[in-house]
XYZ file of C-alpha atoms in Angstrom:
674
model
C 115.839 142.238 109.635
C 112.105 142.908 109.977
C 111.521 142.709 106.221
C 113.500 139.473 105.982
C 111.536 137.955 108.864
C 108.239 139.085 107.359
C 109.046 137.559 103.959
C 110.188 134.223 105.376
C 107.278 134.091 107.816
C 104.690 134.771 105.109
C 106.269 132.237 102.757
C 106.385 129.412 105.312
C 102.863 130.044 106.561
C 101.549 130.185 102.992
C 103.251 126.905 102.113
C 101.863 125.057 105.133
C 98.426 126.644 105.049
C 97.708 125.786 101.409
C 100.458 126.536 98.875
C 102.710 123.567 99.642
C 100.071 120.985 100.532
C 98.516 118.257 98.389
C 95.255 120.232 98.290
C 97.071 122.909 96.318
C 97.444 120.452 93.421
C 93.660 120.526 92.991
C 93.394 124.319 92.978
C 94.383 126.151 89.773
C 94.645 129.499 91.554
C 97.160 128.123 94.054
C 99.203 126.493 91.316
C 99.332 129.797 89.458
C 100.486 131.624 92.596
C 103.159 128.964 93.204
C 104.479 129.353 89.666
C 104.609 133.141 90.025
C 106.445 132.831 93.366
C 108.947 130.416 91.875
C 109.547 132.672 88.864
C 109.998 135.732 91.099
C 112.468 133.840 93.295
C 114.647 132.853 90.367
C 114.607 136.286 88.779
C 115.590 137.807 92.132
C 118.384 135.260 92.558
C 119.812 135.911 89.104
C 119.605 139.693 89.491
C 121.279 139.693 92.920
C 124.026 137.175 92.204
C 127.573 138.479 92.786
C 131.031 137.470 91.622
C 131.971 135.760 94.866
C 133.037 132.217 95.542
C 129.810 131.443 97.355
C 127.723 132.730 94.460
C 129.791 130.800 91.941
C 129.205 127.661 93.995
C 125.500 128.465 94.289
C 125.136 129.016 90.559
C 127.094 125.845 89.796
C 125.047 123.606 92.093
C 121.669 125.071 91.217
C 122.545 125.346 87.536
C 123.605 121.729 87.232
C 120.444 120.468 88.956
C 118.193 122.803 86.956
C 119.729 121.924 83.600
C 119.624 118.205 84.375
C 115.966 118.260 85.387
C 115.057 120.155 82.231
C 117.158 117.791 80.120
C 115.654 114.724 81.800
C 112.199 116.154 81.085
C 112.973 116.102 77.377
C 113.613 112.335 77.581
C 110.668 111.745 79.928
C 107.949 109.243 79.071
C 105.532 112.180 79.308
C 107.410 115.489 78.764
C 104.272 117.612 79.240
C 104.010 116.458 82.842
C 107.729 116.493 83.570
C 108.240 120.089 82.474
C 105.528 121.223 84.872
C 106.797 119.154 87.797
C 110.316 120.431 87.047
C 109.021 123.897 87.953
C 108.123 122.559 91.382
C 111.648 121.195 91.765
C 113.035 124.582 90.711
C 111.127 126.143 93.604
C 112.977 123.798 95.976
C 116.324 124.873 94.535
C 115.328 128.552 94.732
C 114.425 128.243 98.429
C 117.778 126.540 99.050
C 119.716 129.354 97.354
C 117.778 132.103 99.119
C 118.205 130.398 102.509
C 121.921 130.002 101.795
C 122.238 133.740 101.124
C 120.015 134.707 104.073
C 121.865 132.488 106.579
C 125.200 134.213 105.895
C 124.242 136.541 108.751
C 123.156 135.535 112.237
C 119.980 137.595 111.960
C 119.132 135.894 108.673
C 119.522 132.462 110.262
C 117.241 133.573 113.071
C 114.593 134.734 110.572
C 114.512 131.317 108.891
C 114.369 129.528 112.247
C 111.520 131.663 113.588
C 109.491 131.232 110.393
C 109.988 127.467 110.511
C 109.031 127.324 114.193
C 105.883 129.336 113.480
C 104.860 126.824 110.805
C 105.708 123.989 113.198
C 103.592 125.538 115.958
C 100.673 125.825 113.543
C 100.956 122.166 112.462
C 101.293 120.980 116.070
C 98.264 122.997 117.209
C 96.148 121.715 114.323
C 97.295 118.125 114.915
C 96.451 118.296 118.610
C 93.025 119.656 117.717
C 92.467 116.744 115.307
C 93.515 114.258 117.993
C 91.336 115.825 120.707
C 88.315 115.846 118.388
C 88.860 112.154 117.615
C 89.563 111.065 121.199
C 85.934 111.099 122.495
C 84.875 109.069 119.421
C 87.630 106.496 119.894
C 86.253 103.058 118.936
C 85.999 100.766 121.987
C 88.419 97.870 122.176
C 90.611 99.105 119.301
C 92.172 102.472 120.104
C 94.824 102.287 117.363
C 94.071 104.857 114.699
C 96.301 107.406 113.014
C 94.231 110.565 112.920
C 96.663 113.494 112.992
C 97.932 114.860 109.688
C 97.896 118.636 110.175
C 97.499 120.230 106.748
C 99.641 117.558 105.112
C 98.648 114.433 103.214
C 99.456 111.645 105.680
C 100.753 111.081 109.243
C 104.099 110.008 107.763
C 104.423 113.404 106.078
C 103.609 115.204 109.313
C 106.184 113.107 111.190
C 108.944 113.967 108.719
C 108.196 117.678 109.056
C 108.144 117.507 112.853
C 111.648 116.030 112.717
C 112.745 119.266 111.076
C 111.042 121.446 113.679
C 111.788 119.555 116.896
C 115.470 120.516 117.432
C 114.771 124.127 116.505
C 112.684 124.567 119.675
C 115.638 123.624 121.877
C 117.990 125.758 119.786
C 115.735 128.725 120.490
C 116.408 128.382 124.226
C 120.181 128.442 123.717
C 120.398 131.050 120.969
C 117.929 133.561 122.379
C 119.782 133.521 125.703
C 122.499 135.589 124.026
C 119.956 138.228 122.986
C 118.087 138.432 126.317
C 120.909 138.253 128.848
C 119.758 141.520 130.406
C 116.068 140.639 130.433
C 115.447 137.716 132.754
C 111.671 137.702 132.244
C 111.956 137.645 128.458
C 114.395 134.741 128.581
C 112.154 132.848 131.016
C 109.246 133.258 128.597
C 111.357 132.090 125.648
C 112.632 129.116 127.645
C 109.093 128.142 128.577
C 107.905 128.418 124.953
C 110.886 126.376 123.729
C 110.392 123.542 126.223
C 106.613 123.376 125.732
C 107.030 123.509 121.954
C 109.585 120.697 122.017
C 107.405 118.532 124.273
C 104.258 119.038 122.190
C 106.157 118.431 118.954
C 107.556 115.188 120.359
C 104.087 114.180 121.532
C 102.623 114.741 118.060
C 105.563 112.936 116.466
C 104.819 109.906 118.628
C 101.094 110.084 117.840
C 101.794 109.903 114.109
C 102.879 106.276 114.687
C 105.299 106.707 111.779
C 108.191 104.279 111.673
C 110.102 106.591 109.354
C 109.509 109.416 111.815
C 110.727 107.334 114.742
C 113.861 106.278 112.857
C 114.540 109.890 111.905
C 114.026 111.015 115.506
C 116.466 108.381 116.787
C 119.030 109.392 114.124
C 118.626 113.051 115.085
C 119.179 112.291 118.786
C 122.191 110.095 118.015
C 123.742 112.795 115.833
C 123.395 115.326 118.657
C 124.878 112.872 121.172
C 127.800 112.294 118.814
C 128.402 116.035 118.713
C 128.288 116.347 122.500
C 130.887 113.591 122.839
C 133.077 115.462 120.383
C 132.595 118.709 122.302
C 133.250 117.138 125.690
C 136.994 117.677 125.530
C 137.118 120.945 123.622
C 133.868 122.877 124.148
C 134.014 125.870 126.427
C 130.370 126.829 126.055
C 127.203 124.792 126.131
C 124.254 125.037 123.793
C 121.894 124.419 126.704
C 122.646 125.630 130.199
C 123.659 122.537 132.171
C 121.271 123.238 135.043
C 118.304 123.038 132.664
C 119.226 119.636 131.227
C 117.739 117.533 134.092
C 114.408 119.347 133.752
C 114.304 118.795 129.984
C 115.365 115.134 130.219
C 112.818 114.447 132.963
C 110.051 116.108 130.934
C 110.823 114.033 127.845
C 111.062 110.836 129.900
C 107.667 111.522 131.507
C 106.166 112.233 128.093
C 107.504 108.969 126.643
C 106.162 106.922 129.558
C 102.723 108.547 129.366
C 102.442 107.970 125.620
C 103.551 104.342 125.863
C 100.960 103.722 128.602
C 98.032 104.901 126.464
C 95.371 102.122 126.495
C 96.020 99.646 123.710
C 99.719 100.555 123.411
C 99.070 101.906 119.925
C 102.384 103.793 119.796
C 104.254 100.840 121.281
C 102.701 98.666 118.607
C 104.353 100.691 115.848
C 107.661 100.776 117.711
C 107.667 96.966 117.892
C 106.714 96.759 114.202
C 109.938 98.580 113.306
C 111.992 95.554 114.304
C 109.562 92.696 113.621
C 107.249 91.501 110.850
C 104.216 92.454 112.912
C 102.890 94.804 110.225
C 102.121 93.699 106.657
C 103.147 97.155 105.399
C 106.766 96.122 106.041
C 106.436 93.503 103.309
C 104.637 95.973 101.046
C 107.444 98.504 101.295
C 110.105 95.906 100.581
C 108.127 94.837 97.514
C 107.782 98.460 96.364
C 111.524 98.991 96.731
C 112.199 95.913 94.592
C 109.833 97.087 91.861
C 111.263 100.610 91.960
C 114.791 99.201 91.712
C 113.683 97.517 88.483
C 112.473 100.920 87.265
C 115.839 102.490 88.029
C 117.635 99.644 86.250
C 115.420 100.035 83.177
C 116.204 103.753 82.693
C 119.208 104.295 84.908
C 120.624 107.379 83.200
C 117.751 109.849 82.733
C 114.960 108.173 84.691
C 111.300 108.286 83.711
C 110.929 112.019 84.171
C 109.837 114.263 87.030
C 106.353 113.363 88.242
C 106.124 110.205 86.124
C 106.787 107.654 88.851
C 103.115 106.651 89.385
C 102.578 106.422 85.625
C 105.448 103.981 85.062
C 105.369 102.055 88.338
C 102.479 99.595 87.562
C 104.453 98.206 84.610
C 106.994 96.723 87.027
C 104.546 94.970 89.350
C 104.678 91.288 88.341
C 101.624 89.106 88.133
C 100.636 88.214 91.669
C 102.784 91.038 93.062
C 101.856 93.575 95.727
C 99.394 96.010 94.179
C 99.956 98.800 96.698
C 100.208 101.642 94.192
C 101.338 104.871 95.811
C 102.415 108.185 94.391
C 105.936 107.477 95.660
C 108.059 104.396 96.537
C 108.371 105.192 100.261
C 112.068 105.861 99.731
C 113.346 109.352 98.982
C 116.466 108.203 97.156
C 114.769 105.565 95.008
C 112.150 108.170 94.132
C 114.789 110.583 92.836
C 116.640 107.825 90.970
C 113.431 106.573 89.318
C 112.432 110.046 88.094
C 115.770 111.819 87.515
C 118.072 108.845 86.961
C 121.342 108.084 88.682
C 122.779 111.383 87.453
C 120.021 113.298 89.226
C 120.538 111.211 92.360
C 124.297 111.858 92.202
C 123.841 115.628 91.847
C 121.344 115.675 94.707
C 123.720 113.609 96.844
C 126.579 116.028 96.163
C 124.472 118.983 97.308
C 123.325 117.165 100.466
C 126.883 116.039 101.255
C 128.243 119.565 100.849
C 125.587 120.889 103.212
C 126.247 118.239 105.858
C 130.046 118.469 105.712
C 130.077 122.265 105.686
C 127.595 122.348 108.565
C 129.774 119.981 110.587
C 132.842 122.091 109.868
C 131.067 125.142 111.201
C 129.845 123.317 114.293
C 133.416 122.320 115.091
C 134.116 126.019 115.597
C 132.291 125.815 118.938
C 135.704 125.777 120.596
C 136.042 129.368 119.433
C 132.591 130.232 120.811
C 131.294 131.135 117.348
C 128.749 128.372 116.998
C 125.154 129.214 116.224
C 122.622 126.989 118.004
C 120.255 127.187 115.036
C 123.001 125.768 112.812
C 123.500 122.840 115.179
C 119.749 122.206 115.268
C 119.496 122.490 111.479
C 122.369 120.015 111.040
C 120.809 117.463 113.412
C 117.375 117.926 111.819
C 118.765 117.348 108.324
C 120.577 114.206 109.491
C 117.351 112.877 111.035
C 115.321 113.723 107.928
C 117.788 112.158 105.483
C 117.951 108.961 107.539
C 114.173 108.813 108.013
C 113.735 109.293 104.268
C 114.982 105.757 103.752
C 111.413 104.720 104.574
C 109.447 107.620 103.119
C 109.556 110.217 100.354
C 108.429 113.826 100.635
C 109.496 114.859 97.139
C 105.895 115.669 96.162
C 105.064 117.744 99.277
C 106.393 121.267 98.521
C 105.908 122.580 102.068
C 108.129 119.909 103.619
C 110.740 120.095 100.871
C 110.958 123.890 101.180
C 111.462 123.520 104.946
C 114.222 120.968 104.334
C 115.892 123.188 101.735
C 115.807 126.131 104.143
C 117.623 124.089 106.805
C 120.143 122.788 104.261
C 120.767 126.414 103.312
C 121.497 127.188 106.973
C 123.918 124.253 107.135
C 125.952 125.220 104.088
C 125.983 128.979 104.719
C 129.290 130.457 105.793
C 129.458 134.177 106.538
C 133.185 134.182 105.780
C 132.758 132.842 102.257
C 131.182 135.935 100.776
C 134.344 137.970 101.299
C 136.416 136.143 98.703
C 136.278 137.071 95.067
C 135.676 134.479 92.403
C 138.206 133.532 89.788
C 135.521 134.302 87.193
C 136.696 137.759 86.202
C 135.347 138.435 82.689
C 131.995 140.128 82.938
C 130.797 138.614 79.662
C 131.296 135.067 80.948
C 129.440 135.875 84.145
C 126.517 137.483 82.305
C 126.345 134.522 79.929
C 126.042 132.123 82.877
C 123.209 134.163 84.356
C 121.456 134.406 80.996
C 121.708 130.639 80.427
C 119.801 130.150 83.673
C 117.222 132.904 83.106
C 116.138 131.932 79.579
C 114.906 128.363 80.205
C 113.151 129.425 83.404
C 111.381 132.280 81.597
C 110.322 130.040 78.696
C 109.107 127.394 81.131
C 107.097 129.988 83.031
C 105.381 131.235 79.853
C 104.240 127.715 78.976
C 103.103 127.009 82.522
C 100.983 130.173 82.618
C 99.169 128.878 79.541
C 98.684 125.501 81.237
C 97.375 127.207 84.384
C 94.694 129.045 82.426
C 93.696 125.736 80.815
C 93.432 124.280 84.308
C 91.105 127.114 85.334
C 88.809 126.240 82.427
C 88.944 122.541 83.234
C 87.984 123.153 86.873
C 85.048 125.277 85.706
C 84.042 122.467 83.321
C 83.979 119.945 86.160
C 81.556 122.177 88.075
C 79.444 123.126 85.044
C 76.514 121.531 83.229
C 76.931 119.171 80.302
C 76.825 121.536 77.298
C 78.758 124.265 79.096
C 81.284 121.759 80.435
C 81.940 120.388 76.945
C 82.710 123.865 75.602
C 85.058 124.624 78.492
C 86.827 121.300 78.061
C 87.317 121.984 74.361
C 88.879 125.356 75.184
C 91.132 123.666 77.751
C 92.330 121.225 75.087
C 93.063 124.107 72.697
C 95.234 125.814 75.316
C 96.963 122.631 76.489
C 97.095 120.245 73.538
C 99.545 117.838 75.161
C 97.438 117.180 78.239
C 96.170 113.620 77.840
C 93.828 113.967 80.784
C 91.698 116.734 79.266
C 91.038 114.763 76.076
C 90.196 111.614 78.018
C 87.767 113.502 80.251
C 85.964 114.849 77.201
C 85.762 111.307 75.831
C 84.441 110.095 79.171
C 81.759 112.780 79.093
C 80.650 111.988 75.521
C 80.947 108.198 75.358
C 77.246 107.461 75.982
C 75.940 109.898 73.369
C 78.658 109.941 70.707
C 80.934 106.911 70.710
C 82.865 108.020 67.617
C 83.875 111.363 69.139
C 84.729 109.664 72.446
C 87.011 107.216 70.600
C 88.765 110.091 68.836
C 89.306 111.811 72.172
C 90.867 108.713 73.712
C 93.022 108.195 70.642
C 94.147 111.805 71.005
C 94.951 111.293 74.685
C 97.039 108.226 73.801
C 98.927 110.266 71.212
C 99.845 112.655 74.030
C 100.834 109.819 76.342
C 100.489 106.167 75.359
C 101.578 104.719 78.706
C 98.263 104.917 80.534
C 96.640 101.459 80.864
C 93.276 102.895 81.886
C 92.969 104.901 78.670
C 93.770 101.795 76.627
C 91.139 99.943 78.670
C 88.504 102.602 78.031
C 89.262 102.658 74.310
C 88.876 98.874 74.242
C 85.475 99.136 75.894
C 84.383 101.798 73.431
C 85.092 99.280 70.658
C 83.025 96.695 72.539
C 80.256 99.256 72.945
C 80.173 99.723 69.177
C 80.130 95.935 68.783
C 77.153 95.658 71.118
C 75.267 98.237 69.087
C 76.130 96.339 65.920
C 74.783 92.988 67.120
C 71.948 94.433 69.224
C 72.412 92.253 72.313
C 75.059 90.048 73.925
C 72.653 87.113 73.667
C 73.291 87.096 69.888
C 75.953 84.842 68.336
C 78.692 86.581 66.348
C 79.170 83.711 63.895
C 75.561 84.136 62.709
C 76.096 87.699 61.476
C 76.052 88.607 57.811
C 79.365 88.774 56.000
C 79.473 92.574 56.057
C 78.509 92.772 59.717
C 80.946 89.994 60.583
C 83.792 91.885 58.890
C 82.978 95.006 60.880
C 82.687 92.957 64.069
C 86.100 91.392 63.384
C 87.688 94.840 63.103
C 86.102 95.969 66.365
C 87.149 92.811 68.216
C 90.730 93.044 66.898
C 90.949 96.716 67.918
C 89.542 95.913 71.350
C 92.005 93.045 71.846
C 94.910 95.327 70.936
C 93.753 97.918 73.459
C 93.299 95.427 76.307
C 96.636 93.781 75.507
C 98.371 97.160 75.685
C 96.644 97.877 79.001
C 97.805 94.519 80.386
C 101.388 95.075 79.183
C 101.455 98.390 81.072
C 99.906 96.866 84.215
C 100.752 93.126 84.142
C 99.560 92.432 87.690
C 96.029 93.677 86.959
C 93.768 90.591 86.842
C 90.873 92.690 85.589
C 92.762 93.594 82.399
C 93.766 89.942 82.054
C 90.131 88.847 82.205
C 89.264 91.449 79.542
C 91.922 89.989 77.239
C 90.537 86.460 77.720
C 86.964 87.574 77.028
C 87.892 89.381 73.809
C 90.018 86.415 72.692
C 86.852 84.335 73.168
C 85.015 86.691 70.795
C 87.800 86.213 68.259
C 87.438 82.435 68.451
C 83.698 82.737 68.044
C 84.119 84.825 64.902
C 86.512 82.178 63.554
C 83.905 79.465 64.112
C 85.346 77.939 67.305
C 82.293 78.365 69.524
C 83.336 75.666 72.004
C 86.739 77.323 72.418
C 85.005 80.653 73.016
C 82.826 79.126 75.737
C 85.868 77.565 77.414
C 87.744 80.877 77.472
C 84.752 82.750 78.883
C 84.241 79.959 81.401
C 87.889 80.129 82.496
C 87.712 83.891 82.815
C 84.644 83.677 85.059
C 86.135 80.861 87.117
C 89.551 82.385 87.795
C 88.933 86.155 87.893
C 86.543 87.951 90.203
C 86.504 90.964 87.892
C 84.844 89.263 84.890
C 82.170 91.607 83.593
C 78.463 91.026 83.233
C 78.447 91.110 79.430
C 80.921 88.211 79.276
C 78.736 86.007 81.470
C 75.624 86.974 79.550
C 77.281 86.105 76.247
C 78.747 82.844 77.606
C 75.326 81.713 78.840
C 73.757 82.546 75.468
C 76.425 80.587 73.556
C 76.136 77.598 75.891
C 72.376 77.614 75.641
C 72.506 77.633 71.838
C 74.733 74.517 71.958
C 72.793 72.808 74.734
C 75.537 73.235 77.359
C 74.704 74.086 80.968
C 77.196 76.408 82.672
C 76.798 75.326 86.293
C 80.398 75.081 87.486
C 81.384 78.730 87.247
C 81.860 80.940 90.268
C 79.098 83.436 91.089
C 79.450 86.688 89.225
C 81.466 89.296 91.122
C 80.687 92.808 90.046
C 83.703 94.985 89.405
C 84.693 97.204 92.289
C 83.665 100.213 90.222
C 80.060 99.092 90.474
C 80.087 98.715 94.262
C 80.847 102.345 95.029
C 78.455 105.229 95.167
C 78.773 107.774 92.344
C 81.751 110.032 92.877
C 81.139 113.604 93.893
C 82.675 116.604 92.183
C 85.397 116.770 94.835
C 86.284 113.109 94.286
C 86.495 113.678 90.537
C 89.088 116.372 91.115
C 91.320 113.930 92.969
C 92.597 112.842 89.559
C 95.102 115.735 89.673
C 94.107 116.841 86.163
C 97.013 119.168 85.422
C 99.661 116.862 86.823
C 97.931 113.805 85.391
C 98.751 111.611 88.390
C 95.746 109.466 89.147
C 95.080 108.427 92.742
C 92.494 105.823 91.744
C 88.947 107.078 91.410
C 86.716 104.374 89.893
C 84.359 106.865 88.231
C 86.816 107.271 85.347
C 86.367 103.689 84.116
C 84.196 103.061 81.034
C 82.242 99.773 80.996
C 80.004 98.270 78.330
C 77.210 97.859 80.883
């Protein structure tokens, strides 16, 4: 019991402190530790598996999901990324299986619950500290600001986790009463901790101002009310002593009133936005769901591969569409379908349905006084989370997903199931099933260890000086040859001093993954940079070059146009790429002798697109001046957004998620001719 509690407690605290947070994606040491933990979990599962019906079911469910994710990674648009992200998904499955086995005993269920409550208490305490630090600096006249995130990435993520922890506080009051019946003081202390924990968790959940969190909280409350109505006629025991219910209800009612009366009604504002079009983000989410549905329709069977959603998503934003590019579609189920296909969504749905139905079946046994309050709380929490996930996705936050998988393991666990023998009698068949699971996981782990060491070198290169950084980057590329990001970063570092090498690096990165519009854009600008060096200045006319120079210029312009066209096809709503295509088409017309047509295209680009670059205006003015035309009707030049920001710091550069190759949008990575 003590060892089990210690292991679960350490794991949950590690995940919420650093291991399962977004910050962990930037730290090679944490990624390495996560991979080792995942590998150790699976080896322990396969070594301890028994020939029982529960273990056969466990192996079948986990095996089908594991094999499908690995198979879908083979057909991914970027297999290198998908195989690594698949390891993260395997950690989720491993936590689910271990929680399932642990929760077969009442003490095991209690260990999981206490570890989850400890993590919840830590997040609540940190969130309250963040809110109290912000409160004195609250801007006058506009108190609405979402400032609490705990250790997670966003207030929405914190809200979804708090949904999982909230009912467990109340379950503690009911379940621990059985263990402290003879110790009135101990039970009074536990009751006080449970009520205070529930109130503070609810308070933080309200302060997140998360619509998904509110919807999940309402669904969780409704599911519990539905259970109480079912128990009304047949229950002989109560989860919460009836004389304590008025105190708890009054406390929650007072809390709700106090929060809603905060100056500015900033929580009330989000509550109203759930049922109105008050908030523009409602429209943005609907648009994202439509675009993601197009993704699912395009590759409905296998999906785009684990972790590849943000790489493929821009392709489905139409011209003039909502350019709110997130790392997920704000819908858990669309996220799974887009990355793992409908088969992956179906397998995930089967697992979730089994957990919910089996949990409900166990809860019905309350008439026989065998119900476990933690199981009831876990069932209600999972219902609230699954409903709230219609408006959010936590698939990329390992800490939250591991907490969810632990509660699903509690729901599906049945202490009676382990007593029945499986129909799988032959030992050879059983060993073959275990071996078929162990081999791919071991092979995957070996490759990931190599990738982790490459990530260590890359992180050192980012912090090093130029010559040292180049050597470290080259070693990273040798260890991880399929990582498009490493090659592109080396090209980015060398493009001012050695354009030829930089072009080769970007061509190499596109061989690894040709679906990145920014890499096509940078390669196009490297061709323009060579063109500028060929002609000397953008004030020169291309049609006045010598025949040999004109032939070379034609090749560079054609290559640049191909690159920008590919970038635009991968991100059709990007007006900046569209302006680049128009400007290079103008250069093509100029080389073909149509100078007036070139001026018109450049003029149109400057008139209709804010992102037209300086070189295009400079060249258009030079062409017009040579023909005696005055360009006075164009809009003032708008510098690209990349020029308006201060240089990125080292920490900002690392937000590119180099190993996972999922860009958040740092402008420093863009190459411009200027």
